[in-house]
XYZ file of C-alpha atoms in Angstrom:
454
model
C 12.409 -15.909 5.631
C 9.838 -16.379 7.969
C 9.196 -13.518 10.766
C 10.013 -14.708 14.760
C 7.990 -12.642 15.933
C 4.344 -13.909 15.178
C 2.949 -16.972 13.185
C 0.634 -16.378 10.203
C -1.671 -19.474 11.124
C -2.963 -18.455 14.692
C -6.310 -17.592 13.843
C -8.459 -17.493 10.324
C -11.981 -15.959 11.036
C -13.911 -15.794 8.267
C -13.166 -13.187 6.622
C -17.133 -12.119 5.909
C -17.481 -12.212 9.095
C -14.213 -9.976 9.856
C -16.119 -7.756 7.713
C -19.461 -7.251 9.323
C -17.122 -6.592 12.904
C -15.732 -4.070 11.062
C -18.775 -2.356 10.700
C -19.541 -3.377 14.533
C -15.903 -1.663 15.761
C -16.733 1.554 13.263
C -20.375 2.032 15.391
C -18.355 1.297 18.472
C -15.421 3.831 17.948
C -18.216 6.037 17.568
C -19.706 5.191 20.501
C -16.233 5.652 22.501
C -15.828 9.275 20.599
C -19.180 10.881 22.630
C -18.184 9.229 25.954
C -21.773 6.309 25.087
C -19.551 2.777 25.633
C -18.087 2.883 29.495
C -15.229 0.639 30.084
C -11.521 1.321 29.168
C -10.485 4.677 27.126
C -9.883 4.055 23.299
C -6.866 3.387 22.157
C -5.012 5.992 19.912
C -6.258 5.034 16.395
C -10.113 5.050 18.106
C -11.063 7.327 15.658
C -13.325 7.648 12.625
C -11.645 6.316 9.640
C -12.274 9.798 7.766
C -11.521 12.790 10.557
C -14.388 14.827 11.720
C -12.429 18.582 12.376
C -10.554 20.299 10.084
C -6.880 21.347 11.047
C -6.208 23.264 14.336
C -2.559 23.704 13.334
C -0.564 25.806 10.990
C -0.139 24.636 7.665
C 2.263 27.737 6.085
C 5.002 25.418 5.996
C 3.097 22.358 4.511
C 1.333 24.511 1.667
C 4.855 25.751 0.993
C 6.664 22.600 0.414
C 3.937 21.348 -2.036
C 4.513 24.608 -3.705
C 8.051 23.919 -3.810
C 7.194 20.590 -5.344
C 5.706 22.213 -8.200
C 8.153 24.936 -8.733
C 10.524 21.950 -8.925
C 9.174 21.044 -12.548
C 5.847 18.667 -12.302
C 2.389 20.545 -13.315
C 0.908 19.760 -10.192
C 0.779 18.422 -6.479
C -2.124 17.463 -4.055
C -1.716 16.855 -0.194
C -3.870 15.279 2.749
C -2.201 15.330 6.268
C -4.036 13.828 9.148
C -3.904 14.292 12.231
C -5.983 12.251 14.756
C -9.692 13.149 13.886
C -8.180 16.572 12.036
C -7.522 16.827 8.711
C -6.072 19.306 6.318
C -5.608 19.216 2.224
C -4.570 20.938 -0.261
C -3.213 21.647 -4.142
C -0.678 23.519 -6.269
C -0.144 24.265 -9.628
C -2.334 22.569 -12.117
C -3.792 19.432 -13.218
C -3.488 19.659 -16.875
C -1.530 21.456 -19.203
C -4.297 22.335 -21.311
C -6.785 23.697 -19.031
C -4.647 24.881 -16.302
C -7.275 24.517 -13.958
C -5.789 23.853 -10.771
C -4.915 20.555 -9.094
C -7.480 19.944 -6.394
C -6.617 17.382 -3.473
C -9.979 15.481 -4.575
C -8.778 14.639 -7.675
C -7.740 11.255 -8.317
C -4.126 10.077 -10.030
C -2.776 6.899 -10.786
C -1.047 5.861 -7.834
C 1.442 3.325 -9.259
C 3.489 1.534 -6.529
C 0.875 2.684 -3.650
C -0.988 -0.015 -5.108
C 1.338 -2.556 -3.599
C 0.040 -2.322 0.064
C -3.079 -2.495 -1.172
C -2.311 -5.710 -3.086
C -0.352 -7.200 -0.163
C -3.529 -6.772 2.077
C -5.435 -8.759 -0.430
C -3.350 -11.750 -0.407
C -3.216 -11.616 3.689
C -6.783 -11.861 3.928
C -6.812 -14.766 1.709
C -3.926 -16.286 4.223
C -6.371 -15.344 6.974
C -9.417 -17.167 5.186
C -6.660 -20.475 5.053
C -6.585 -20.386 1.010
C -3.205 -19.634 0.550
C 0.205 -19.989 3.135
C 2.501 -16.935 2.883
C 5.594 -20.024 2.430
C 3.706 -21.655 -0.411
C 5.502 -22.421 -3.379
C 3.880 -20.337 -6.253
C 4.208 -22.901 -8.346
C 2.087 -25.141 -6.649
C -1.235 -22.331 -8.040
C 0.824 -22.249 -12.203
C 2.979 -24.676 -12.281
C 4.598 -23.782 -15.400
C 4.984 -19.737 -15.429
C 8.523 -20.096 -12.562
C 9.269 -23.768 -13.653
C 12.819 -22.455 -14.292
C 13.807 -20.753 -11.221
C 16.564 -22.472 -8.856
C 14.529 -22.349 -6.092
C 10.759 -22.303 -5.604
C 9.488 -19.072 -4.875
C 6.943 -18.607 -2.344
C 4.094 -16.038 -1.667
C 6.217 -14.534 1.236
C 9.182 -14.129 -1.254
C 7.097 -12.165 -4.221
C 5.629 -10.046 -1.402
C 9.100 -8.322 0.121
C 10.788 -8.424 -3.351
C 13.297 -11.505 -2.834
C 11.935 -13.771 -5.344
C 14.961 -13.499 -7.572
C 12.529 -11.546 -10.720
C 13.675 -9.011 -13.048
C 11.201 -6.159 -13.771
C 9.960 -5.870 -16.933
C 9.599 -2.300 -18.099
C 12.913 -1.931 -19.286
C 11.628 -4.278 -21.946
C 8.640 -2.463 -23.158
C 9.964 -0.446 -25.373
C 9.601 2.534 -23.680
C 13.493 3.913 -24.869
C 11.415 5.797 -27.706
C 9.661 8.314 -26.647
C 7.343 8.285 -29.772
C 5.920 4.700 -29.023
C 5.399 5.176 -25.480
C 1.848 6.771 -25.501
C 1.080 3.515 -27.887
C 2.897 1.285 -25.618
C 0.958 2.144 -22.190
C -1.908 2.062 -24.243
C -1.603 -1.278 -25.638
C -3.718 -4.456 -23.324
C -0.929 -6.630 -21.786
C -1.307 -10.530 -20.541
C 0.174 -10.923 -17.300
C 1.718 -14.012 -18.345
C 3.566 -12.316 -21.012
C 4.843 -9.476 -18.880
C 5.856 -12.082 -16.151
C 7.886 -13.807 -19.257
C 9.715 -10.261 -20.300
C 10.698 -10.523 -16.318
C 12.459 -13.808 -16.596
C 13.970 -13.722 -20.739
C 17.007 -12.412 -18.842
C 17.145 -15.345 -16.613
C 17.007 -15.083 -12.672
C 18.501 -12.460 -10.586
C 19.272 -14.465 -7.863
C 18.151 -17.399 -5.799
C 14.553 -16.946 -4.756
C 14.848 -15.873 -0.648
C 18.261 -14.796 -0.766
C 18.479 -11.061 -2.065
C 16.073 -8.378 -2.140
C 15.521 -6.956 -5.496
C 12.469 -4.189 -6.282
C 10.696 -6.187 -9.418
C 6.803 -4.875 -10.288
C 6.714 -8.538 -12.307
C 6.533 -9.777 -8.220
C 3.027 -8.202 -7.552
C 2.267 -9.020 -11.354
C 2.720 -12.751 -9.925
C 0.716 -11.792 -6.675
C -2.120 -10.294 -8.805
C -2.389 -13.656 -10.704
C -2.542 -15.358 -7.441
C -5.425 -12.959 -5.685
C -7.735 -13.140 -9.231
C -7.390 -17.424 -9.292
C -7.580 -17.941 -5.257
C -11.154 -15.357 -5.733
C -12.496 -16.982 -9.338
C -12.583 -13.001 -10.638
C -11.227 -10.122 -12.439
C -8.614 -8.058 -9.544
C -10.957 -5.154 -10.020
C -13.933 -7.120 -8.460
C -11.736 -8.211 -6.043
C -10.543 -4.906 -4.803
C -13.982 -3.876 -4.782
C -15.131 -6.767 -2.449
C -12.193 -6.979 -0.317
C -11.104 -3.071 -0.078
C -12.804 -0.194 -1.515
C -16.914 -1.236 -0.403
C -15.824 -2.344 3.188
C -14.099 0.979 3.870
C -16.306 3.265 1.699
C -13.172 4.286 -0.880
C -15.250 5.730 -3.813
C -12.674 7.306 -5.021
C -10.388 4.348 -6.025
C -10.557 1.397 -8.373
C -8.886 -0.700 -11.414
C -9.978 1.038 -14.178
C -11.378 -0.491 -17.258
C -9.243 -0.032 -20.271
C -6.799 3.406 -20.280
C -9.042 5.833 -19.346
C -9.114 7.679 -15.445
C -12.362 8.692 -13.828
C -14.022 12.135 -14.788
C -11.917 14.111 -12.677
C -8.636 13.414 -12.452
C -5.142 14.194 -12.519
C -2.964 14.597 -15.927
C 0.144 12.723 -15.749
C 3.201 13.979 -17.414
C 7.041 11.727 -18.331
C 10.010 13.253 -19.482
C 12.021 11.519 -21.601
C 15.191 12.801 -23.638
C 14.035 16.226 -23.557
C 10.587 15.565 -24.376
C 7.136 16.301 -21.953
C 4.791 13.671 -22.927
C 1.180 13.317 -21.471
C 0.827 9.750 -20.540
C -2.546 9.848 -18.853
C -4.143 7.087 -20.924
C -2.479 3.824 -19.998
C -3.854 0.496 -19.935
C -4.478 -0.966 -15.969
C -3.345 -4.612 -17.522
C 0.098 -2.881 -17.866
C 0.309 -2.431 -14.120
C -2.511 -4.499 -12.253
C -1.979 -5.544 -9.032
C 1.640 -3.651 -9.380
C 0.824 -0.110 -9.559
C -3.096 0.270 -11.816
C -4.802 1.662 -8.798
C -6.498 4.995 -9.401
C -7.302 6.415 -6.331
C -7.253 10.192 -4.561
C -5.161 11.186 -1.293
C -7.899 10.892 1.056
C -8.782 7.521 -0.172
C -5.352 6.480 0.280
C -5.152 7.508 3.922
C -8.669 5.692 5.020
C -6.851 2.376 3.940
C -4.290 3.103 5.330
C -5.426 3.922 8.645
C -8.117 1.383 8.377
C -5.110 -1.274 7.460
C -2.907 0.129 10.763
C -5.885 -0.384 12.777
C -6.254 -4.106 12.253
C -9.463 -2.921 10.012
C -8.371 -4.899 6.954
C -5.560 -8.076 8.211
C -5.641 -9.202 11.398
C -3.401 -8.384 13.537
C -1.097 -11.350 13.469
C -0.473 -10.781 9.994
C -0.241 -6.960 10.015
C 2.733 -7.270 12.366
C 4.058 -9.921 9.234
C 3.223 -6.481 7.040
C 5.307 -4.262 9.596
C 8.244 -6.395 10.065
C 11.039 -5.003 7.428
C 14.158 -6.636 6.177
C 17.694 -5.217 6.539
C 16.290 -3.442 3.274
C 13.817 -1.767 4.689
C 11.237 -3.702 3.164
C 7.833 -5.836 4.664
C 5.104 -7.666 2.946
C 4.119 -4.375 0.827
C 5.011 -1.876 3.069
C 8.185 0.558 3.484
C 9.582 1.949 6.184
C 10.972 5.472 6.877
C 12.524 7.049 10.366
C 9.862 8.528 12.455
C 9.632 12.769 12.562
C 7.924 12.657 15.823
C 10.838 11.106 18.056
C 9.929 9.309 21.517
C 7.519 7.286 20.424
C 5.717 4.004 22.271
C 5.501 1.252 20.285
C 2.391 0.220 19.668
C 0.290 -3.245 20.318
C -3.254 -5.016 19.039
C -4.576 -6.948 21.562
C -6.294 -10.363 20.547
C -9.939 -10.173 21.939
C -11.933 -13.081 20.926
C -15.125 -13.507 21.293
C -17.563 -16.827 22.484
C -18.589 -17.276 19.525
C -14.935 -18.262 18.309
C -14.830 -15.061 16.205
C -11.629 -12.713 16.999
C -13.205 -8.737 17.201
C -11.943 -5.968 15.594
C -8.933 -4.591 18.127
C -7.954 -1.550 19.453
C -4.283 -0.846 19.224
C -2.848 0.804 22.218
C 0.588 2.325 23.132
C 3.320 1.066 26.092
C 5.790 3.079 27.735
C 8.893 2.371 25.992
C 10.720 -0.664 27.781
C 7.998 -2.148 29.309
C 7.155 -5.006 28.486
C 4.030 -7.071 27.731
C 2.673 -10.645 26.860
C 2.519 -10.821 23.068
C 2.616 -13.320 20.570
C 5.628 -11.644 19.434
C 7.623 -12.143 22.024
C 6.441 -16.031 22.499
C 8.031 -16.663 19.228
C 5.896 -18.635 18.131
C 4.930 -20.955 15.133
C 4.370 -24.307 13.880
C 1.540 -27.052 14.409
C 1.640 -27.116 18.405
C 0.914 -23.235 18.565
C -1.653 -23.064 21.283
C -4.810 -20.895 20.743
C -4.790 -17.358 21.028
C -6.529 -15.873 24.538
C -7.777 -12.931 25.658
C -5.602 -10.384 26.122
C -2.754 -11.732 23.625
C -1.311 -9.021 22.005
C 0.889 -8.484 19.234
C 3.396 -5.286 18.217
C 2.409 -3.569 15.394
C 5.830 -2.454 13.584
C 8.381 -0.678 15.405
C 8.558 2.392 17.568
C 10.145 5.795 15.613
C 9.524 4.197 12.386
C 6.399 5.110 10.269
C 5.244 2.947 7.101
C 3.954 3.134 4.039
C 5.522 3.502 0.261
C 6.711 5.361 -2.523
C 5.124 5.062 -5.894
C 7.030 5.668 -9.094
C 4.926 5.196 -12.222
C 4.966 6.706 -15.544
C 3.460 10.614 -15.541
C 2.597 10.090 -11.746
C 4.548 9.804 -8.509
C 3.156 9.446 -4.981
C 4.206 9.261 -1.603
C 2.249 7.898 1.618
C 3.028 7.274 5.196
C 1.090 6.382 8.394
C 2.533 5.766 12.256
C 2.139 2.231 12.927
C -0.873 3.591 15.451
C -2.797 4.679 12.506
C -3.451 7.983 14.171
C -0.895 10.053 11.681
C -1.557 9.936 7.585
C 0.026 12.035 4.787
C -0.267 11.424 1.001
C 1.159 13.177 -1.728
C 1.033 13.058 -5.132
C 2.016 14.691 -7.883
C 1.808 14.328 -12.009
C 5.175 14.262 -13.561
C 7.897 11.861 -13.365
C 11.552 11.660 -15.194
C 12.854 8.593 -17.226
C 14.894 8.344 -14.583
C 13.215 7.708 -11.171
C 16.429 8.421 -9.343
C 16.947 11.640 -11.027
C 13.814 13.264 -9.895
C 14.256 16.413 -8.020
C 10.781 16.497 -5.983
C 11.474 12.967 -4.408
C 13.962 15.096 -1.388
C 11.292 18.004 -0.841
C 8.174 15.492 -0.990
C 9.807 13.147 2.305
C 10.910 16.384 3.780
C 7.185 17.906 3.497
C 6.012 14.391 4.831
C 7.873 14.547 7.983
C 6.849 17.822 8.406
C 3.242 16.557 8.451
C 4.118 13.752 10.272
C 5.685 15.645 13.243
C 2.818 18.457 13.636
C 1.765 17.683 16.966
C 5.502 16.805 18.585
C-alpha cells in the first residue's frame, strides 16, 4: 500500500554524491554550532552526530531503572540517552557470567531486530540511486524463491511485514535446548531459511495483513547483496558504518563478536544457556548486526536527520500502518507531550544535486507547503523546488524498534527531529519473547529518557 503522503521517485541524487554533502552538512552544522555560517538559526537536529557535553540533568532515576532491569533476571544492561548535544551512559550488572566484570555501555551486543532499520535504509538508498522501486515485484530480482505465493510480493511489502511469510525459527530446531548452541552455530543459506519460511505455505495474501516474519528482511538482505554485486557486510560498511564513522558495528564473520563485547544468555525449559557464538548467516540482514548503544544512536540520529535517505523516502520510513509499523521502523507514543511536528525542507542546489536538509519544527496546526500534503505521485510529478518540504513522521510519536534475538534484547528510540536518542540493551532473553519481564521496565526507562527536558 503505497503512502499519500509523498512519492518515492521525486528525486534520485547520486547517492556518492549524497555522501560527500554529508560530509559538507557535518562541517556546516559545525559551523552553525560557534555562531561562523550567518543566515537562518539551525534547525533542532543541527547538532553533531555524537554530542559534545556530557549530561546537565539528573540521571538517579535512569541508572535505577537499568538496575531494575538487571535485578529482573538478565546478567547485564547498558544505556545511552541523548539529549541534544548532551549525552549520558551507563551499565549494570555484568557482562559475563564467568568474569563478572561489569557491563560497560561501550561494549558491543548483538542487536538482533535493531538491525532492521538499518537494513531498510539500505534498500532506500538503492530506491534513491533508481535500482530498485519500493512496488517492485521481488520476483522480478529471483524469480523462483516466491514463485508460489498468490500474489507477487513487492519490496514495499517485505519491508512493513505484509508479505504474507512465515518466520522461520520455529523450524530450527531450537525446542532442544542441547542443540541450540550447535544450531546458531551452524552457517545457514538464505535461500534455505527463506524455504523453512514458506514449507508451511503462505500466511496470507501478500499486501493484505501485517505479520512480523525475520524471513522478510532475509528476502531484503538477498535483494541489497545482488542490487550492490557484494557480501551485506561490505555493503553496510560502504553504505552505513564508514559514512557516519560507526566503528563499533558490523556483520561479523563467522560466530564470533568483537574483542569486547557483551555475553548473551537464553532460557529455555529451565535451563541458562550462553549463546554468544552464533553464526551472522543465521540472521543477516534480519537481526546479525553487532553494534554498541552509542553506535546505534549516531544512525539513528544521522537517519532522522535526512543524513542517510532522503527525505522523501524517510517520511515513506515514518509513515506506520494501523499496526504500528513503517518501512523498518516502529512507533511508540511520545513521553514529551506537545510536540511540533517536524519538516525537511527540499533545498536543491544548481548543480541539480538536492543538499543535505535541516529539519525544522511548526507550531502545531499550521500549516505548510509540503510534498505531503500535495499528494503526490506518478509520472507527471513535477520537480521538486526550493523550499518543498516534507513531514518527517508524526508529532507525539517517537520511532525506532525493539529487538528480540536469542541471548540479547535491545530497545531504541529517537523523536522524529533526531534531537532525542535512547538505546538499551541487555544480554538475556526467555524462549518466550512475550514472557520477558524486563520488556515493561526497559519502555518505561525509555520514556523516562525520552521526556528529560519536558
Amino acid at each position: 500500500m503505497s503512502s499519500p503522503r509523498i512519492h518515492p521517485h521525486r528525486i534520485q541524487p547520486n547517492r556518492r554524491s549524497r555522501l560527500a554533502l554529508m560530509g559538507f552538512t557535518l562541517m556546516l552544522i559545525a559551523a552553525l554550532l560557534v555562531g561562523c555560517v550567518g543566515g537562518s538559526q539551525p534547525g533542532p537536529t543541527a547538532l553533531p552526530l555524537r554530542p559534545t557535553a556530557t549530561a546537565d540533568f539528573s540521571t538517579d532515576e535512569l541508572q535505577q531503572g537499568l538496575d531494575d532491569i538487571v535485578a529482573a533476571g538478565v546478567p547485564g544492561a547498558v544505556i545511552e540517552v541523548r539529549v541534544g548535544d548532551r549525552v549520558w551512559s551507563s551499565g549494570a550488572g555484568v557482562a559475563s557470567l564467568r568474569s563478572e566484570l561489569p557491563a560497560r555501555p561501550e561494549q558491543t551486543f548483538r542487536v538482533a531486530s535493531l538491525t532492521k532499520p538499518i537494513l531498510a535504509a539500505m534498500v532506500l538508498q538503492l530506491v534513491d540511486e533508481g535500482k530498485v522501486s519500493l512496488d517492485d515485484p521481488f520476483n522480478d530480482y529471483f524469480p523462483q524463491l516466491f514463485a508460489d505465493a498468490p500474489e507477487p510480493v513487492t519490496i514495499r511489502h517485505l519491508l512493513q511485514h505484509t508479505s504474507g511469510l512465515d518466520d522461520y525459527i520455529a523450524r530450527l530446531g531450537l525446542e532442544n535446548p542441547e542443540r541450540i548452541p550447535e544450531i546458531l552455530a551452524t552457517p545457514h543459506k538464505p535461500e534455505d531459511l527463506l524455504k523453512l519460511a514458506t514449507k508451511q505455505g503462505w500466511r496470507s495474501t501478500p499486501g493484505t495483513e501485517y505479520y512480523y516474519s525475520n524471513a522478510n528482511y532475509i528476502a531484503l538482505s538477498m535483494l541489497v547483496e545482488k542490487l550492490d554485486d557484494q557480501p551485506l557486510a561490505e555493503s553496510l560498511r560502504t553504505r552505513i558504518t564508514e559514512p557516519l564513522g560507526l566503528n563499533s558495528t558490523r556483520i561479523p564473520e563467522g560466530t564470533e563478536l568483537s574483542d569486547d563485547h557483551l555475553n548473551g544468555y537464553f532460557t529455555e525449559q529451565g535451563f541458562s544457556i550462553e549463546v554468544t557464538r552464533q553464526d551472522a548467516s543465521l540472521w543477516s540482514g534480519a537481526g546479525g548486526v553487532e553494534s554498541n548503544v552509542s553506535d546505534i544512536n549516531t544512525f539513528m540520529r544521522a537517519l532522522m536527520s535526512g543524513a542517510v535517505v532522503p527525505p522523501e523516502l524517510l517520511a515513506e520510513m515514518t509513515e506506520l500502518s494501523g499496526d504500528g509499523y513503517g518501512l523498518g521502523l516502529q512507533g511508540r507514543a511520545d513521553s514529551c507531550p506537545d510536540r511540533a511536528p517536524v519538516y525537511l525542507p527540499l533545498e536543491i542546489s544548481d548543480a541539480g544535486g538536492e543538499q543535505s536538509p535541516q529539519p525544522t519544527s511548526m507550531p502545531q496546526g499550521e500549516s505548510t507547503p509540503t510534498a505531503a500534503a500535495a499528494q503526490l505521485g506518478g509520472a507527471n510529478t513535477p520537480a521538486a523546488t526550493e523550499g518543498e518540504e516534507v513531514q518527517i513522521g508524526e508529532a507525539g510519536v517517537v520511532y525506532g524498534h525493539l529487538g528480540s534475538g536469542l541471548g540479547y534484547r535491545a530497545l531504541t528510540l529517537t523523536s522524529p527531529d533526531g534531537a532525542r536518542q535512547v538505546t538499551i540493551a541487555w544480554n538475556g532473553s526467555p524462549a518466550n519473547y512475550g514472557d520477558d519481564p524486563r520488556v515493561d521496565i526497559v519502555y518505561e526507562l525509555a520514556d523516562k529518557a525520552l521526556s528529560v527536558d519536558c
